[in-house]
């Protein structure tokens, strides 16, 4: 019987100091149970090898957002035939405190360094760990390193956009509540939006009521005259791609629409009102992510995509846009 299972791995993140140099990875994969005694005794179910080799989706977290908040999305993607990874790294945050982080390398964001390397060492560590054979892993030899999508929420989405050019096998990037408007303290001219170097399709998602981005105006030296930083990222950080890039603004959604559950004890959820029950924002975001990943990962040849995979995404982005306030493509 087809189902979704997980395995756990750990990896060292180069450049970080002990004990904050170890990331724990939860790897979600399509599985097929046989009912064997080995499964019953160990709890390990083999991957559904008939769907392999599996494309890979890496989900980078927001600051102080636990990896389990994205489990629902990882399960959704694994049901689609992808292997989804949710890394969790506890490390140093701004001001010397510690918490869950996508491993932001601020030095890599400065004017002289930006574009020369990824802005998080976590990403390379995760990909390297998955490339290494793991004894007893149900995924050994079943991953496709040439089909990768990078996703991220909030700060995780920002470093995903900034680091995309340094990911081998990358086919696309999706983010929620993220932008590349750079903090004024890093030495860039006021108003700078850092370019996204990768030449792959990008899906930017944002919420109608994002209280966290609004509360960060001082960090980015935003003024009332500044446009939405997610919109600016779409228009200024990306190059035209014949409609392959999309930006959508989800009606009624806040900054944490990609999270379930929303952990009210951490992060900055207190900056906005909880989303009303039954708003549908999270489900819509999940459908968009799944359709995007299908469109860019499932075709055997990117130059000749499967029309059915692309049609699902096109249908979600086509008028009358139910649940979406804005849809832009370029």
PDB file of C-alpha atoms in Angstrom, residues 29 39 50 54 114 119 122 130 144 152 162 165 195 210 231 262 267 279 289-290 302:
ATOM      1  CA  UNK A  29       9.408   9.839   1.000  1.00  0.00           C
ATOM      2  CA  UNK A  39       8.505  -3.842   8.583  1.00  0.00           C
ATOM      3  CA  UNK A  50       8.559   2.114  -8.892  1.00  0.00           C
ATOM      4  CA  UNK A  54      12.809  10.757  -6.694  1.00  0.00           C
ATOM      5  CA  UNK A 114      26.924  38.725  -2.517  1.00  0.00           C
ATOM      6  CA  UNK A 119      23.982  32.930   1.955  1.00  0.00           C
ATOM      7  CA  UNK A 122      22.965  24.846   5.797  1.00  0.00           C
ATOM      8  CA  UNK A 130      21.551  13.389   1.108  1.00  0.00           C
ATOM      9  CA  UNK A 144      17.779  12.209  -8.350  1.00  0.00           C
ATOM     10  CA  UNK A 152      11.529  28.467   1.990  1.00  0.00           C
ATOM     11  CA  UNK A 162      19.758  34.434  -2.552  1.00  0.00           C
ATOM     12  CA  UNK A 165      22.442  30.037  -8.113  1.00  0.00           C
ATOM     13  CA  UNK A 195      19.098  39.942  -7.569  1.00  0.00           C
ATOM     14  CA  UNK A 210       1.522  39.899   6.580  1.00  0.00           C
ATOM     15  CA  UNK A 231       6.419  42.766  -5.194  1.00  0.00           C
ATOM     16  CA  UNK A 262       1.463  27.833  14.197  1.00  0.00           C
ATOM     17  CA  UNK A 267       8.675  33.414  16.311  1.00  0.00           C
ATOM     18  CA  UNK A 279      -9.953  30.593   5.457  1.00  0.00           C
ATOM     19  CA  UNK A 289       3.474  24.597  -4.191  1.00  0.00           C
ATOM     20  CA  UNK A 290       2.538  21.073  -5.275  1.00  0.00           C
ATOM     21  CA  UNK A 302      12.638  20.542 -18.956  1.00  0.00           C
TER      22      UNK A 302
END
